[in-house]
Amino acid sequence: MKKKITLIILGFLALGLKLKAQVGINTSTPFSTLVVEGSYEGAYKNIISNTTLSIQDQYVAVNGTSPITVTLPDGTVSNSFSGRVYRIKNNSTQDLTLTGFGGLQLIKLSATNNSPSYVIKPGYYVEVIKNDLSSSAGPLWDLSFLGAILTTNVQPLTYVRNTVSPIDGSTPTNSITTIGNISLRFNGTSSNAANMEYNLSVANHVTVLYHKAGSGGASLEQWGRQASLANTWYSFNGENGSATRDINPGNRDIGYAIIILHNTKEVYRVTANVNGDIASSGGVPAAASSVTLFVEKLD
């Protein structure tokens, strides 16, 4: 009788564990299927030659001085191990080719781009995950992350983009585009010619090289210097060249400038695209007047 009661109790305990289906490591209250309160250790492999990944692999570091191909496992097997993740870093000096099994199974690179292979440049890192498909008619793997390790003298490019439409009395305010220590704007309130202006958060000696072109005339260039106070709007000051400082939406002008801040040692590249109202033509719909500013900070 005692043996039967013990078996019944064990049965209820097993049933309770199955219903809960949550595991905690270093925690007594897991609120997810698996909770790990601590570090995690996974498989790490160094390779120097062509390799096909397997169930034993997770993080793969590719080294050497020769081109190498890393092949993903067959994704059409009955148990397609969806959700498996491989992390691959190219530490070599040559391109690394990541390819689907047999050179034919596809990798999803974007919403509209599938490919049987993907080239990983030296210094780059990718993560690839097995999706829930099992037919080679579609992509079997998703490229989910791409990153690059930059050397100490290589910096990322940062930028900001702003579009305002239509051009009206609010444009000088709504077109203000800020990045780093500089703000840019178009100070016009109609499709007539007006100026591009900049405003600094820190006083600087400024040099500007400005180009523009449009239906109103040939491509023009202007160079100028300006001692610029903080929190003050300035037009592109011109000393040498044939360009006027304004930009004309009615002529669909395109202007671009290099702006150098000498005190803070910064360089900015500005592209401005303006247009007045454009009527529909040749099956292309009409476009309202607009200003688009694209400002890059070149560190």
PDB file of C-alpha atoms in Angstrom:
ATOM      1  CA  MET A   1       0.000   0.000   0.000  1.00  0.00           C
ATOM      2  CA  LYS A   2       2.818   2.357   0.914  1.00  0.00           C
ATOM      3  CA  LYS A   3       4.497   1.589  -2.416  1.00  0.00           C
ATOM      4  CA  LYS A   4       1.319   2.437  -4.332  1.00  0.00           C
ATOM      5  CA  ILE A   5       0.934   5.773  -2.514  1.00  0.00           C
ATOM      6  CA  THR A   6       4.563   6.653  -3.272  1.00  0.00           C
ATOM      7  CA  LEU A   7       4.063   5.917  -6.975  1.00  0.00           C
ATOM      8  CA  ILE A   8       0.919   8.065  -7.046  1.00  0.00           C
ATOM      9  CA  ILE A   9       2.760  10.999  -5.424  1.00  0.00           C
ATOM     10  CA  LEU A  10       5.644  10.670  -7.901  1.00  0.00           C
ATOM     11  CA  GLY A  11       3.137  10.597 -10.736  1.00  0.00           C
ATOM     12  CA  PHE A  12       1.522  13.840  -9.589  1.00  0.00           C
ATOM     13  CA  LEU A  13       4.951  15.478  -9.233  1.00  0.00           C
ATOM     14  CA  ALA A  14       5.930  14.446 -12.750  1.00  0.00           C
ATOM     15  CA  LEU A  15       2.632  15.760 -14.115  1.00  0.00           C
ATOM     16  CA  GLY A  16       3.167  19.083 -12.334  1.00  0.00           C
ATOM     17  CA  LEU A  17       6.638  19.450 -13.801  1.00  0.00           C
ATOM     18  CA  LYS A  18       5.324  18.705 -17.275  1.00  0.00           C
ATOM     19  CA  LEU A  19       2.528  21.263 -16.979  1.00  0.00           C
ATOM     20  CA  LYS A  20       4.869  23.978 -15.735  1.00  0.00           C
ATOM     21  CA  ALA A  21       7.519  23.296 -18.405  1.00  0.00           C
ATOM     22  CA  GLN A  22       9.773  26.084 -17.087  1.00  0.00           C
ATOM     23  CA  VAL A  23      13.391  25.642 -16.079  1.00  0.00           C
ATOM     24  CA  GLY A  24      15.440  28.082 -14.036  1.00  0.00           C
ATOM     25  CA  ILE A  25      19.200  28.019 -13.476  1.00  0.00           C
ATOM     26  CA  ASN A  26      20.284  30.081 -10.462  1.00  0.00           C
ATOM     27  CA  THR A  27      16.668  31.168  -9.992  1.00  0.00           C
ATOM     28  CA  SER A  28      13.721  29.508  -8.266  1.00  0.00           C
ATOM     29  CA  THR A  29      11.107  31.557 -10.138  1.00  0.00           C
ATOM     30  CA  PRO A  30      11.578  31.176 -13.906  1.00  0.00           C
ATOM     31  CA  PHE A  31       8.962  33.077 -15.909  1.00  0.00           C
ATOM     32  CA  SER A  32      10.148  31.831 -19.310  1.00  0.00           C
ATOM     33  CA  THR A  33      10.671  28.324 -20.657  1.00  0.00           C
ATOM     34  CA  LEU A  34      14.370  28.624 -19.784  1.00  0.00           C
ATOM     35  CA  VAL A  35      15.936  31.268 -17.509  1.00  0.00           C
ATOM     36  CA  VAL A  36      19.715  31.384 -16.988  1.00  0.00           C
ATOM     37  CA  GLU A  37      20.868  33.771 -14.265  1.00  0.00           C
ATOM     38  CA  GLY A  38      24.558  33.611 -15.108  1.00  0.00           C
ATOM     39  CA  SER A  39      27.031  33.224 -17.951  1.00  0.00           C
ATOM     40  CA  TYR A  40      26.413  30.961 -20.923  1.00  0.00           C
ATOM     41  CA  GLU A  41      28.988  28.693 -22.575  1.00  0.00           C
ATOM     42  CA  GLY A  42      28.698  27.496 -26.165  1.00  0.00           C
ATOM     43  CA  ALA A  43      30.820  25.665 -28.709  1.00  0.00           C
ATOM     44  CA  TYR A  44      33.763  27.689 -30.120  1.00  0.00           C
ATOM     45  CA  LYS A  45      35.667  26.554 -33.197  1.00  0.00           C
ATOM     46  CA  ASN A  46      38.658  27.955 -35.093  1.00  0.00           C
ATOM     47  CA  ILE A  47      38.879  26.941 -38.750  1.00  0.00           C
ATOM     48  CA  ILE A  48      41.515  27.563 -41.432  1.00  0.00           C
ATOM     49  CA  SER A  49      40.040  25.534 -44.303  1.00  0.00           C
ATOM     50  CA  ASN A  50      36.720  24.829 -46.027  1.00  0.00           C
ATOM     51  CA  THR A  51      34.193  23.524 -43.496  1.00  0.00           C
ATOM     52  CA  THR A  52      30.605  22.261 -43.391  1.00  0.00           C
ATOM     53  CA  LEU A  53      28.907  23.229 -40.135  1.00  0.00           C
ATOM     54  CA  SER A  54      27.200  20.604 -37.977  1.00  0.00           C
ATOM     55  CA  ILE A  55      25.167  20.170 -34.812  1.00  0.00           C
ATOM     56  CA  GLN A  56      28.434  20.523 -32.858  1.00  0.00           C
ATOM     57  CA  ASP A  57      29.061  24.107 -34.014  1.00  0.00           C
ATOM     58  CA  GLN A  58      27.848  27.466 -32.748  1.00  0.00           C
ATOM     59  CA  TYR A  59      30.506  30.220 -32.807  1.00  0.00           C
ATOM     60  CA  VAL A  60      32.977  29.855 -35.669  1.00  0.00           C
ATOM     61  CA  ALA A  61      36.126  31.979 -36.035  1.00  0.00           C
ATOM     62  CA  VAL A  62      37.719  31.821 -39.487  1.00  0.00           C
ATOM     63  CA  ASN A  63      41.469  32.474 -39.630  1.00  0.00           C
ATOM     64  CA  GLY A  64      44.263  32.264 -42.174  1.00  0.00           C
ATOM     65  CA  THR A  65      45.413  33.946 -45.370  1.00  0.00           C
ATOM     66  CA  SER A  66      43.455  31.958 -47.976  1.00  0.00           C
ATOM     67  CA  PRO A  67      39.848  32.272 -49.206  1.00  0.00           C
ATOM     68  CA  ILE A  68      37.605  29.871 -47.274  1.00  0.00           C
ATOM     69  CA  THR A  69      34.082  28.533 -47.810  1.00  0.00           C
ATOM     70  CA  VAL A  70      31.813  27.712 -44.869  1.00  0.00           C
ATOM     71  CA  THR A  71      28.836  25.549 -45.855  1.00  0.00           C
ATOM     72  CA  LEU A  72      25.586  25.432 -43.899  1.00  0.00           C
ATOM     73  CA  PRO A  73      24.105  21.988 -43.136  1.00  0.00           C
ATOM     74  CA  ASP A  74      21.297  20.471 -45.195  1.00  0.00           C
ATOM     75  CA  GLY A  75      18.113  22.337 -44.303  1.00  0.00           C
ATOM     76  CA  THR A  76      15.729  19.944 -46.063  1.00  0.00           C
ATOM     77  CA  VAL A  77      15.991  17.087 -43.560  1.00  0.00           C
ATOM     78  CA  SER A  78      12.779  15.912 -41.904  1.00  0.00           C
ATOM     79  CA  ASN A  79      13.798  17.451 -38.563  1.00  0.00           C
ATOM     80  CA  SER A  80      14.836  20.835 -39.932  1.00  0.00           C
ATOM     81  CA  PHE A  81      16.154  22.204 -36.580  1.00  0.00           C
ATOM     82  CA  SER A  82      14.461  25.574 -37.111  1.00  0.00           C
ATOM     83  CA  GLY A  83      15.841  28.202 -34.753  1.00  0.00           C
ATOM     84  CA  ARG A  84      19.436  26.923 -34.806  1.00  0.00           C
ATOM     85  CA  VAL A  85      21.859  29.876 -34.848  1.00  0.00           C
ATOM     86  CA  TYR A  86      25.420  30.024 -36.154  1.00  0.00           C
ATOM     87  CA  ARG A  87      27.702  32.964 -35.358  1.00  0.00           C
ATOM     88  CA  ILE A  88      30.571  33.418 -37.794  1.00  0.00           C
ATOM     89  CA  LYS A  89      33.488  35.888 -37.600  1.00  0.00           C
ATOM     90  CA  ASN A  90      35.958  36.381 -40.451  1.00  0.00           C
ATOM     91  CA  ASN A  91      39.325  36.941 -38.760  1.00  0.00           C
ATOM     92  CA  SER A  92      41.221  36.069 -41.943  1.00  0.00           C
ATOM     93  CA  THR A  93      42.779  38.407 -44.499  1.00  0.00           C
ATOM     94  CA  GLN A  94      40.605  37.101 -47.348  1.00  0.00           C
ATOM     95  CA  ASP A  95      36.917  36.969 -48.251  1.00  0.00           C
ATOM     96  CA  LEU A  96      34.897  34.233 -46.552  1.00  0.00           C
ATOM     97  CA  THR A  97      32.058  32.667 -48.548  1.00  0.00           C
ATOM     98  CA  LEU A  98      29.030  31.428 -46.609  1.00  0.00           C
ATOM     99  CA  THR A  99      27.053  29.022 -48.790  1.00  0.00           C
ATOM    100  CA  GLY A 100      23.937  26.896 -48.593  1.00  0.00           C
ATOM    101  CA  PHE A 101      24.208  23.110 -48.625  1.00  0.00           C
ATOM    102  CA  GLY A 102      25.307  21.776 -52.010  1.00  0.00           C
ATOM    103  CA  GLY A 103      25.857  25.333 -53.191  1.00  0.00           C
ATOM    104  CA  LEU A 104      22.148  25.522 -54.048  1.00  0.00           C
ATOM    105  CA  GLN A 105      20.103  25.972 -50.863  1.00  0.00           C
ATOM    106  CA  LEU A 106      19.179  29.622 -50.443  1.00  0.00           C
ATOM    107  CA  ILE A 107      19.952  32.195 -47.740  1.00  0.00           C
ATOM    108  CA  LYS A 108      17.467  35.047 -47.214  1.00  0.00           C
ATOM    109  CA  LEU A 109      19.406  38.324 -47.274  1.00  0.00           C
ATOM    110  CA  SER A 110      16.423  40.702 -47.352  1.00  0.00           C
ATOM    111  CA  ALA A 111      12.697  40.751 -48.082  1.00  0.00           C
ATOM    112  CA  THR A 112      13.324  40.424 -51.837  1.00  0.00           C
ATOM    113  CA  ASN A 113      16.853  39.029 -52.067  1.00  0.00           C
ATOM    114  CA  ASN A 114      17.722  35.347 -51.679  1.00  0.00           C
ATOM    115  CA  SER A 115      21.095  33.898 -52.619  1.00  0.00           C
ATOM    116  CA  PRO A 116      22.874  30.524 -52.416  1.00  0.00           C
ATOM    117  CA  SER A 117      25.935  32.305 -51.011  1.00  0.00           C
ATOM    118  CA  TYR A 118      27.053  35.421 -49.172  1.00  0.00           C
ATOM    119  CA  VAL A 119      30.543  36.930 -49.013  1.00  0.00           C
ATOM    120  CA  ILE A 120      31.757  37.976 -45.547  1.00  0.00           C
ATOM    121  CA  LYS A 121      34.556  40.527 -45.781  1.00  0.00           C
ATOM    122  CA  PRO A 122      37.615  40.408 -43.476  1.00  0.00           C
ATOM    123  CA  GLY A 123      36.736  41.795 -40.051  1.00  0.00           C
ATOM    124  CA  TYR A 124      32.999  41.206 -40.500  1.00  0.00           C
ATOM    125  CA  TYR A 125      30.683  39.080 -38.346  1.00  0.00           C
ATOM    126  CA  VAL A 126      27.345  37.492 -39.238  1.00  0.00           C
ATOM    127  CA  GLU A 127      24.607  35.553 -37.522  1.00  0.00           C
ATOM    128  CA  VAL A 128      22.532  33.122 -39.559  1.00  0.00           C
ATOM    129  CA  ILE A 129      19.446  31.292 -38.276  1.00  0.00           C
ATOM    130  CA  LYS A 130      17.569  28.275 -39.630  1.00  0.00           C
ATOM    131  CA  ASN A 131      14.006  29.259 -40.481  1.00  0.00           C
ATOM    132  CA  ASP A 132      10.913  27.031 -40.412  1.00  0.00           C
ATOM    133  CA  LEU A 133      11.013  26.031 -44.102  1.00  0.00           C
ATOM    134  CA  SER A 134      12.184  22.612 -45.288  1.00  0.00           C
ATOM    135  CA  SER A 135      11.840  22.876 -49.074  1.00  0.00           C
ATOM    136  CA  SER A 136      14.736  24.028 -51.231  1.00  0.00           C
ATOM    137  CA  ALA A 137      12.211  25.914 -53.358  1.00  0.00           C
ATOM    138  CA  GLY A 138      12.596  28.773 -50.872  1.00  0.00           C
ATOM    139  CA  PRO A 139      15.295  30.156 -48.581  1.00  0.00           C
ATOM    140  CA  LEU A 140      16.152  27.830 -45.692  1.00  0.00           C
ATOM    141  CA  TRP A 141      18.354  30.211 -43.686  1.00  0.00           C
ATOM    142  CA  ASP A 142      17.951  33.858 -42.645  1.00  0.00           C
ATOM    143  CA  LEU A 143      20.936  36.187 -42.435  1.00  0.00           C
ATOM    144  CA  SER A 144      19.832  37.949 -39.263  1.00  0.00           C
ATOM    145  CA  PHE A 145      22.795  40.164 -38.360  1.00  0.00           C
ATOM    146  CA  LEU A 146      25.823  41.694 -40.073  1.00  0.00           C
ATOM    147  CA  GLY A 147      28.457  43.682 -38.203  1.00  0.00           C
ATOM    148  CA  ALA A 148      31.969  45.003 -38.770  1.00  0.00           C
ATOM    149  CA  ILE A 149      34.866  45.495 -36.389  1.00  0.00           C
ATOM    150  CA  LEU A 150      36.468  48.880 -37.062  1.00  0.00           C
ATOM    151  CA  THR A 151      40.112  49.687 -36.497  1.00  0.00           C
ATOM    152  CA  THR A 152      40.976  52.579 -34.197  1.00  0.00           C
ATOM    153  CA  ASN A 153      41.469  55.000 -37.097  1.00  0.00           C
ATOM    154  CA  VAL A 154      38.252  54.045 -38.908  1.00  0.00           C
ATOM    155  CA  GLN A 155      35.042  55.681 -37.709  1.00  0.00           C
ATOM    156  CA  PRO A 156      31.390  55.023 -38.630  1.00  0.00           C
ATOM    157  CA  LEU A 157      29.525  57.463 -40.857  1.00  0.00           C
ATOM    158  CA  THR A 158      26.573  59.142 -39.151  1.00  0.00           C
ATOM    159  CA  TYR A 159      23.888  61.102 -40.938  1.00  0.00           C
ATOM    160  CA  VAL A 160      20.429  62.608 -40.636  1.00  0.00           C
ATOM    161  CA  ARG A 161      17.751  63.144 -43.285  1.00  0.00           C
ATOM    162  CA  ASN A 162      14.771  65.500 -43.222  1.00  0.00           C
ATOM    163  CA  THR A 163      12.042  66.140 -45.819  1.00  0.00           C
ATOM    164  CA  VAL A 164       9.511  68.980 -45.546  1.00  0.00           C
ATOM    165  CA  SER A 165       6.522  69.339 -47.885  1.00  0.00           C
ATOM    166  CA  PRO A 166       4.985  71.620 -48.980  1.00  0.00           C
ATOM    167  CA  ILE A 167       7.247  74.672 -48.800  1.00  0.00           C
ATOM    168  CA  ASP A 168       5.344  77.284 -46.784  1.00  0.00           C
ATOM    169  CA  GLY A 169       5.677  79.712 -43.898  1.00  0.00           C
ATOM    170  CA  SER A 170       6.661  76.906 -41.516  1.00  0.00           C
ATOM    171  CA  THR A 171       9.511  75.604 -43.662  1.00  0.00           C
ATOM    172  CA  PRO A 172      12.313  77.645 -42.004  1.00  0.00           C
ATOM    173  CA  THR A 173      11.402  75.937 -38.714  1.00  0.00           C
ATOM    174  CA  ASN A 174      10.328  72.507 -39.932  1.00  0.00           C
ATOM    175  CA  SER A 175      13.368  72.041 -42.167  1.00  0.00           C
ATOM    176  CA  ILE A 176      15.871  72.452 -39.318  1.00  0.00           C
ATOM    177  CA  THR A 177      18.101  69.373 -39.419  1.00  0.00           C
ATOM    178  CA  THR A 178      20.603  68.814 -36.603  1.00  0.00           C
ATOM    179  CA  ILE A 179      23.557  66.490 -36.210  1.00  0.00           C
ATOM    180  CA  GLY A 180      26.627  66.928 -34.021  1.00  0.00           C
ATOM    181  CA  ASN A 181      27.365  70.627 -33.487  1.00  0.00           C
ATOM    182  CA  ILE A 182      25.555  71.906 -36.590  1.00  0.00           C
ATOM    183  CA  SER A 183      21.986  72.582 -37.716  1.00  0.00           C
ATOM    184  CA  LEU A 184      20.934  73.286 -41.318  1.00  0.00           C
ATOM    185  CA  ARG A 185      17.736  74.754 -42.738  1.00  0.00           C
ATOM    186  CA  PHE A 186      16.139  76.206 -45.877  1.00  0.00           C
ATOM    187  CA  ASN A 187      14.898  79.689 -45.001  1.00  0.00           C
ATOM    188  CA  GLY A 188      12.423  80.017 -47.893  1.00  0.00           C
ATOM    189  CA  THR A 189       8.634  80.133 -47.532  1.00  0.00           C
ATOM    190  CA  SER A 190       7.716  79.593 -51.200  1.00  0.00           C
ATOM    191  CA  SER A 191       9.118  78.083 -54.389  1.00  0.00           C
ATOM    192  CA  ASN A 192      11.218  81.188 -55.003  1.00  0.00           C
ATOM    193  CA  ALA A 193      14.976  81.313 -54.427  1.00  0.00           C
ATOM    194  CA  ALA A 194      16.123  81.395 -50.791  1.00  0.00           C
ATOM    195  CA  ASN A 195      19.212  80.542 -48.787  1.00  0.00           C
ATOM    196  CA  MET A 196      20.536  77.452 -47.105  1.00  0.00           C
ATOM    197  CA  GLU A 197      21.643  78.409 -43.600  1.00  0.00           C
ATOM    198  CA  TYR A 198      23.681  76.810 -40.825  1.00  0.00           C
ATOM    199  CA  ASN A 199      23.695  77.300 -37.053  1.00  0.00           C
ATOM    200  CA  LEU A 200      26.414  76.055 -34.683  1.00  0.00           C
ATOM    201  CA  SER A 201      26.118  75.024 -31.047  1.00  0.00           C
ATOM    202  CA  VAL A 202      29.800  75.948 -30.501  1.00  0.00           C
ATOM    203  CA  ALA A 203      31.520  79.052 -31.923  1.00  0.00           C
ATOM    204  CA  ASN A 204      33.879  78.119 -34.775  1.00  0.00           C
ATOM    205  CA  HIS A 205      35.902  79.467 -37.637  1.00  0.00           C
ATOM    206  CA  VAL A 206      34.093  77.941 -40.624  1.00  0.00           C
ATOM    207  CA  THR A 207      35.105  77.213 -44.222  1.00  0.00           C
ATOM    208  CA  VAL A 208      32.431  76.278 -46.782  1.00  0.00           C
ATOM    209  CA  LEU A 209      32.766  74.818 -50.283  1.00  0.00           C
ATOM    210  CA  TYR A 210      29.368  75.003 -51.981  1.00  0.00           C
ATOM    211  CA  HIS A 211      28.163  73.605 -55.326  1.00  0.00           C
ATOM    212  CA  LYS A 212      24.753  73.968 -56.929  1.00  0.00           C
ATOM    213  CA  ALA A 213      23.026  73.256 -60.229  1.00  0.00           C
ATOM    214  CA  GLY A 214      19.514  73.538 -61.665  1.00  0.00           C
ATOM    215  CA  SER A 215      17.497  74.516 -64.706  1.00  0.00           C
ATOM    216  CA  GLY A 216      18.267  78.179 -64.033  1.00  0.00           C
ATOM    217  CA  GLY A 217      21.901  77.925 -65.104  1.00  0.00           C
ATOM    218  CA  ALA A 218      25.122  75.970 -65.276  1.00  0.00           C
ATOM    219  CA  SER A 219      26.719  74.157 -62.365  1.00  0.00           C
ATOM    220  CA  LEU A 220      28.274  76.743 -60.041  1.00  0.00           C
ATOM    221  CA  GLU A 221      30.766  76.681 -57.166  1.00  0.00           C
ATOM    222  CA  GLN A 222      31.522  79.027 -54.266  1.00  0.00           C
ATOM    223  CA  TRP A 223      34.151  79.023 -51.500  1.00  0.00           C
ATOM    224  CA  GLY A 224      34.030  81.152 -48.368  1.00  0.00           C
ATOM    225  CA  ARG A 225      35.050  81.684 -44.736  1.00  0.00           C
ATOM    226  CA  GLN A 226      33.026  82.868 -41.772  1.00  0.00           C
ATOM    227  CA  ALA A 227      33.763  83.451 -38.074  1.00  0.00           C
ATOM    228  CA  SER A 228      30.536  81.925 -36.744  1.00  0.00           C
ATOM    229  CA  LEU A 229      29.125  82.537 -33.272  1.00  0.00           C
ATOM    230  CA  ALA A 230      27.061  79.912 -31.483  1.00  0.00           C
ATOM    231  CA  ASN A 231      23.261  79.892 -31.860  1.00  0.00           C
ATOM    232  CA  THR A 232      23.283  82.245 -34.865  1.00  0.00           C
ATOM    233  CA  TRP A 233      22.034  81.507 -38.379  1.00  0.00           C
ATOM    234  CA  TYR A 234      24.466  82.138 -41.272  1.00  0.00           C
ATOM    235  CA  SER A 235      24.112  81.810 -45.028  1.00  0.00           C
ATOM    236  CA  PHE A 236      26.933  80.130 -46.947  1.00  0.00           C
ATOM    237  CA  ASN A 237      29.412  83.012 -47.157  1.00  0.00           C
ATOM    238  CA  GLY A 238      31.092  83.337 -50.565  1.00  0.00           C
ATOM    239  CA  GLU A 239      34.501  84.856 -51.332  1.00  0.00           C
ATOM    240  CA  ASN A 240      35.629  83.078 -54.496  1.00  0.00           C
ATOM    241  CA  GLY A 241      33.552  81.469 -57.231  1.00  0.00           C
ATOM    242  CA  SER A 242      30.572  82.058 -59.467  1.00  0.00           C
ATOM    243  CA  ALA A 243      27.707  80.676 -57.367  1.00  0.00           C
ATOM    244  CA  THR A 244      25.147  82.794 -55.572  1.00  0.00           C
ATOM    245  CA  ARG A 245      24.276  81.499 -52.116  1.00  0.00           C
ATOM    246  CA  ASP A 246      20.596  80.881 -52.802  1.00  0.00           C
ATOM    247  CA  ILE A 247      18.908  77.721 -54.020  1.00  0.00           C
ATOM    248  CA  ASN A 248      15.755  77.804 -56.150  1.00  0.00           C
ATOM    249  CA  PRO A 249      12.953  75.216 -55.771  1.00  0.00           C
ATOM    250  CA  GLY A 250      11.329  76.504 -58.963  1.00  0.00           C
ATOM    251  CA  ASN A 251      14.457  75.442 -60.879  1.00  0.00           C
ATOM    252  CA  ARG A 252      14.654  72.119 -58.983  1.00  0.00           C
ATOM    253  CA  ASP A 253      18.125  73.077 -57.802  1.00  0.00           C
ATOM    254  CA  ILE A 254      20.428  70.550 -56.192  1.00  0.00           C
ATOM    255  CA  GLY A 255      23.061  71.922 -53.845  1.00  0.00           C
ATOM    256  CA  TYR A 256      25.772  70.251 -51.844  1.00  0.00           C
ATOM    257  CA  ALA A 257      28.433  71.627 -49.531  1.00  0.00           C
ATOM    258  CA  ILE A 258      31.423  70.655 -47.444  1.00  0.00           C
ATOM    259  CA  ILE A 259      31.426  72.571 -44.145  1.00  0.00           C
ATOM    260  CA  ILE A 260      34.561  72.533 -41.986  1.00  0.00           C
ATOM    261  CA  LEU A 261      34.530  73.620 -38.331  1.00  0.00           C
ATOM    262  CA  HIS A 262      38.135  74.468 -37.505  1.00  0.00           C
ATOM    263  CA  ASN A 263      37.881  74.893 -33.729  1.00  0.00           C
ATOM    264  CA  THR A 264      36.133  71.583 -33.054  1.00  0.00           C
ATOM    265  CA  LYS A 265      37.867  69.798 -35.977  1.00  0.00           C
ATOM    266  CA  GLU A 266      34.645  68.572 -37.597  1.00  0.00           C
ATOM    267  CA  VAL A 267      33.662  68.047 -41.228  1.00  0.00           C
ATOM    268  CA  TYR A 268      30.070  67.914 -42.486  1.00  0.00           C
ATOM    269  CA  ARG A 269      28.706  67.117 -45.944  1.00  0.00           C
ATOM    270  CA  VAL A 270      25.316  68.591 -46.815  1.00  0.00           C
ATOM    271  CA  THR A 271      23.073  67.686 -49.755  1.00  0.00           C
ATOM    272  CA  ALA A 272      19.948  69.760 -50.472  1.00  0.00           C
ATOM    273  CA  ASN A 273      17.275  68.824 -52.997  1.00  0.00           C
ATOM    274  CA  VAL A 274      14.446  71.311 -53.481  1.00  0.00           C
ATOM    275  CA  ASN A 275      11.536  71.491 -55.887  1.00  0.00           C
ATOM    276  CA  GLY A 276       8.465  73.593 -56.512  1.00  0.00           C
ATOM    277  CA  ASP A 277       5.126  72.006 -57.404  1.00  0.00           C
ATOM    278  CA  ILE A 278       5.643  69.549 -60.270  1.00  0.00           C
ATOM    279  CA  ALA A 279       2.676  68.726 -62.505  1.00  0.00           C
ATOM    280  CA  SER A 280       1.883  65.144 -63.476  1.00  0.00           C
ATOM    281  CA  SER A 281       3.522  64.069 -66.718  1.00  0.00           C
ATOM    282  CA  GLY A 282       3.856  60.894 -68.761  1.00  0.00           C
ATOM    283  CA  GLY A 283       1.931  58.820 -66.246  1.00  0.00           C
ATOM    284  CA  VAL A 284       4.033  60.056 -63.300  1.00  0.00           C
ATOM    285  CA  PRO A 285       1.845  61.696 -60.628  1.00  0.00           C
ATOM    286  CA  ALA A 286       2.261  65.292 -59.500  1.00  0.00           C
ATOM    287  CA  ALA A 287       4.675  66.159 -56.673  1.00  0.00           C
ATOM    288  CA  ALA A 288       4.148  68.927 -54.138  1.00  0.00           C
ATOM    289  CA  SER A 289       6.890  71.426 -53.373  1.00  0.00           C
ATOM    290  CA  SER A 290       9.443  70.071 -50.924  1.00  0.00           C
ATOM    291  CA  VAL A 291      12.852  70.415 -49.333  1.00  0.00           C
ATOM    292  CA  THR A 292      15.047  67.409 -48.530  1.00  0.00           C
ATOM    293  CA  LEU A 293      18.190  67.879 -46.444  1.00  0.00           C
ATOM    294  CA  PHE A 294      20.725  65.084 -46.014  1.00  0.00           C
ATOM    295  CA  VAL A 295      23.559  65.902 -43.593  1.00  0.00           C
ATOM    296  CA  GLU A 296      26.530  63.610 -42.923  1.00  0.00           C
ATOM    297  CA  LYS A 297      29.039  63.975 -40.090  1.00  0.00           C
ATOM    298  CA  LEU A 298      32.427  62.858 -41.369  1.00  0.00           C
ATOM    299  CA  ASP A 299      34.395  61.858 -38.284  1.00  0.00           C
TER     300      ASP A 299
END
